[in-house]
Amino acid sequence: MKRSLRALAAAGLLAAGSIVAVALGGTASADTQICEQYGSTTIGGKYVVQNNRWGTSAQQCINVTSTGFSITRADGSAPTNGAPVSYPSVFVGCHYTNCSPGTNLPVQVKNISSAPASISYNYVSGAIYDAAYDIWLDPSPKRDGVNQMEIMIWLNRQGPIQPIGSPVGNANIAGRSWEVWRGSNGSNNVISYVAPSAVSSFSFDALAFINDTRNRGAITNDWYLTSIQAGFEPWQGGVGLAVNSFSQSVNTGGNPPPTSTPPTTTPPPSGNAACTVTYKANAWNNGFTADVTVKNTGNSTINGWTMNYNLPSGQTITGAWNATVTQSGSAVTARNLSYNGTLSPGASTSFGYQATLNGSYSSPSSFTLNGTTCARG
């Protein structure tokens, strides 16, 4: 399922947080030093800590404690416009057949009732890195190889680095504001939630990020959560970076699927719907992506919006972002998410999707917003 690490790193295609096969080591009762490229050990009878130096042949060492780890040697470096040199991390679940002790993962999203998490980091200056909390999901109960969906929570980033893809909006999750990025590295899709400033400790429910990713159309409730990890992706330096503590549980009992109206706090649509729609598509032989921008050209605020239009024959939406998009036959319905439902006069918002294509490409001919026909931009 995966090209060689060397080829992926050279092409800049390895996902932030990508994991390679590691051999499960012993249990860290006292501090344990790991310098082996893919060496690992277990802590707390529940988690795996791994060195995972996949992007460089230079030496990297970590000191594993009973609650986390710290980087004690970091000789490698990588260009900041490519992939990082490593991903030392602590995780629960399964990655490349390395499963944490007694884990209940993989488990379907619809069976998760909560996923309480807590993380504490130590940061350093003079290095280029991100501090990442990674959530991996797949349509199958995968215990090896590359998962199809990676959620990255960027709690800190230092230096000229950025997530995979491009920004698609903002979200308020777990009491914080996040810039949301979306893209693909060629092996898996990635949605990243980037904190505007460094967060050194964070207690939250990881299910909130999974639900937001589902509401963006990237996964369904039938997908499987396979692992959750926390660590660092260094490009240069990093000695002294540490996960002081890590706690992650996954409780089962059911996560009700979304209804036809997504579970948000957005009120029912109100306000006039005088609007302009700009529709831009990038098509290839058997598929395309589309970016849709809607602008409120009326005189009053729109509180909650629903857009309707018909796709030409042979076009089928497979995933969407920045809106909840459903398709029945040729009819498409796009509804706002919790953070982009209010459009004051002159304001605009965008959403997009990917679709398969059977035949020649053409764009939709007309759009309505809250039942009113929009002008074309």
PDB file of N, CA and C in Angstrom, residues 279 282-290 311-312 314-321 327 332 352-358 361:
ATOM      1  N   TYR A 279     -18.270  29.161  -9.407  1.00  0.00           N
ATOM      2  CA  TYR A 279     -18.030  27.717  -9.452  1.00  0.00           C
ATOM      3  C   TYR A 279     -16.786  27.461 -10.302  1.00  0.00           C
ATOM      4  N   ASN A 282     -11.631  21.723 -11.492  1.00  0.00           N
ATOM      5  CA  ASN A 282     -10.399  21.194 -12.083  1.00  0.00           C
ATOM      6  C   ASN A 282     -10.668  19.730 -12.431  1.00  0.00           C
ATOM      7  N   ALA A 283     -10.829  19.428 -13.733  1.00  0.00           N
ATOM      8  CA  ALA A 283     -11.252  18.093 -14.169  1.00  0.00           C
ATOM      9  C   ALA A 283     -10.101  17.342 -14.818  1.00  0.00           C
ATOM     10  N   TRP A 284     -10.139  16.005 -14.662  1.00  0.00           N
ATOM     11  CA  TRP A 284      -9.228  15.119 -15.367  1.00  0.00           C
ATOM     12  C   TRP A 284     -10.048  14.003 -15.999  1.00  0.00           C
ATOM     13  N   ASN A 285      -9.406  12.934 -16.457  1.00  0.00           N
ATOM     14  CA  ASN A 285     -10.109  11.925 -17.258  1.00  0.00           C
ATOM     15  C   ASN A 285     -11.339  11.345 -16.577  1.00  0.00           C
ATOM     16  N   ASN A 286     -11.195  11.004 -15.291  1.00  0.00           N
ATOM     17  CA  ASN A 286     -12.306  10.316 -14.623  1.00  0.00           C
ATOM     18  C   ASN A 286     -12.691  10.949 -13.295  1.00  0.00           C
ATOM     19  N   GLY A 287     -12.393  12.240 -13.135  1.00  0.00           N
ATOM     20  CA  GLY A 287     -12.764  12.892 -11.893  1.00  0.00           C
ATOM     21  C   GLY A 287     -12.534  14.386 -11.945  1.00  0.00           C
ATOM     22  N   PHE A 288     -12.927  15.062 -10.876  1.00  0.00           N
ATOM     23  CA  PHE A 288     -12.699  16.494 -10.788  1.00  0.00           C
ATOM     24  C   PHE A 288     -12.863  16.950  -9.342  1.00  0.00           C
ATOM     25  N   THR A 289     -12.332  18.123  -9.065  1.00  0.00           N
ATOM     26  CA  THR A 289     -12.611  18.824  -7.817  1.00  0.00           C
ATOM     27  C   THR A 289     -13.304  20.136  -8.166  1.00  0.00           C
ATOM     28  N   ALA A 290     -14.146  20.597  -7.281  1.00  0.00           N
ATOM     29  CA  ALA A 290     -14.879  21.841  -7.503  1.00  0.00           C
ATOM     30  C   ALA A 290     -14.793  22.717  -6.267  1.00  0.00           C
ATOM     31  N   LEU A 311     -26.122  18.365 -10.618  1.00  0.00           N
ATOM     32  CA  LEU A 311     -24.905  18.025 -11.342  1.00  0.00           C
ATOM     33  C   LEU A 311     -25.264  17.400 -12.689  1.00  0.00           C
ATOM     34  N   PRO A 312     -24.482  17.687 -13.723  1.00  0.00           N
ATOM     35  CA  PRO A 312     -24.708  17.028 -15.016  1.00  0.00           C
ATOM     36  C   PRO A 312     -24.532  15.517 -14.899  1.00  0.00           C
ATOM     37  N   GLY A 314     -23.327  11.783 -15.023  1.00  0.00           N
ATOM     38  CA  GLY A 314     -22.008  11.166 -14.963  1.00  0.00           C
ATOM     39  C   GLY A 314     -21.114  11.699 -13.872  1.00  0.00           C
ATOM     40  N   GLN A 315     -21.619  12.604 -13.021  1.00  0.00           N
ATOM     41  CA  GLN A 315     -20.822  13.185 -11.949  1.00  0.00           C
ATOM     42  C   GLN A 315     -21.349  12.716 -10.602  1.00  0.00           C
ATOM     43  N   THR A 316     -20.440  12.160  -9.775  1.00  0.00           N
ATOM     44  CA  THR A 316     -20.830  11.626  -8.469  1.00  0.00           C
ATOM     45  C   THR A 316     -19.864  12.122  -7.412  1.00  0.00           C
ATOM     46  N   ILE A 317     -20.365  12.821  -6.415  1.00  0.00           N
ATOM     47  CA  ILE A 317     -19.534  13.378  -5.349  1.00  0.00           C
ATOM     48  C   ILE A 317     -19.061  12.258  -4.428  1.00  0.00           C
ATOM     49  N   THR A 318     -17.764  12.272  -4.097  1.00  0.00           N
ATOM     50  CA  THR A 318     -17.183  11.255  -3.215  1.00  0.00           C
ATOM     51  C   THR A 318     -16.711  11.816  -1.881  1.00  0.00           C
ATOM     52  N   GLY A 319     -16.527  13.112  -1.769  1.00  0.00           N
ATOM     53  CA  GLY A 319     -16.077  13.716  -0.520  1.00  0.00           C
ATOM     54  C   GLY A 319     -16.182  15.230  -0.611  1.00  0.00           C
ATOM     55  N   ALA A 320     -16.361  15.892   0.553  1.00  0.00           N
ATOM     56  CA  ALA A 320     -16.556  17.341   0.543  1.00  0.00           C
ATOM     57  C   ALA A 320     -15.881  17.966   1.748  1.00  0.00           C
ATOM     58  N   TRP A 321     -15.692  19.282   1.678  1.00  0.00           N
ATOM     59  CA  TRP A 321     -15.121  20.020   2.801  1.00  0.00           C
ATOM     60  C   TRP A 321     -15.808  21.380   2.921  1.00  0.00           C
ATOM     61  N   GLN A 327     -25.911  14.074  -2.126  1.00  0.00           N
ATOM     62  CA  GLN A 327     -26.347  13.958  -3.512  1.00  0.00           C
ATOM     63  C   GLN A 327     -27.388  12.861  -3.622  1.00  0.00           C
ATOM     64  N   VAL A 332     -28.063  18.003  -5.779  1.00  0.00           N
ATOM     65  CA  VAL A 332     -27.057  18.223  -4.741  1.00  0.00           C
ATOM     66  C   VAL A 332     -27.602  19.216  -3.725  1.00  0.00           C
ATOM     67  N   GLY A 352     -16.105  22.974  -1.003  1.00  0.00           N
ATOM     68  CA  GLY A 352     -15.652  22.238  -2.171  1.00  0.00           C
ATOM     69  C   GLY A 352     -15.874  20.758  -2.027  1.00  0.00           C
ATOM     70  N   TYR A 353     -15.592  20.033  -3.114  1.00  0.00           N
ATOM     71  CA  TYR A 353     -15.746  18.586  -3.077  1.00  0.00           C
ATOM     72  C   TYR A 353     -14.949  17.947  -4.210  1.00  0.00           C
ATOM     73  N   GLN A 354     -14.779  16.638  -4.065  1.00  0.00           N
ATOM     74  CA  GLN A 354     -14.172  15.818  -5.113  1.00  0.00           C
ATOM     75  C   GLN A 354     -15.235  14.878  -5.649  1.00  0.00           C
ATOM     76  N   ALA A 355     -15.171  14.582  -6.959  1.00  0.00           N
ATOM     77  CA  ALA A 355     -16.209  13.751  -7.581  1.00  0.00           C
ATOM     78  C   ALA A 355     -15.599  12.896  -8.682  1.00  0.00           C
ATOM     79  N   THR A 356     -16.268  11.805  -8.973  1.00  0.00           N
ATOM     80  CA  THR A 356     -15.893  10.996 -10.120  1.00  0.00           C
ATOM     81  C   THR A 356     -16.599  11.536 -11.358  1.00  0.00           C
ATOM     82  N   LEU A 357     -16.049  11.211 -12.527  1.00  0.00           N
ATOM     83  CA  LEU A 357     -16.560  11.750 -13.782  1.00  0.00           C
ATOM     84  C   LEU A 357     -16.640  10.637 -14.810  1.00  0.00           C
ATOM     85  N   ASN A 358     -17.810  10.451 -15.398  1.00  0.00           N
ATOM     86  CA  ASN A 358     -18.019   9.478 -16.464  1.00  0.00           C
ATOM     87  C   ASN A 358     -18.491  10.230 -17.702  1.00  0.00           C
ATOM     88  N   TYR A 361     -16.685  16.663 -19.090  1.00  0.00           N
ATOM     89  CA  TYR A 361     -17.031  17.499 -17.946  1.00  0.00           C
ATOM     90  C   TYR A 361     -17.864  18.707 -18.373  1.00  0.00           C
TER      91      TYR A 361
END
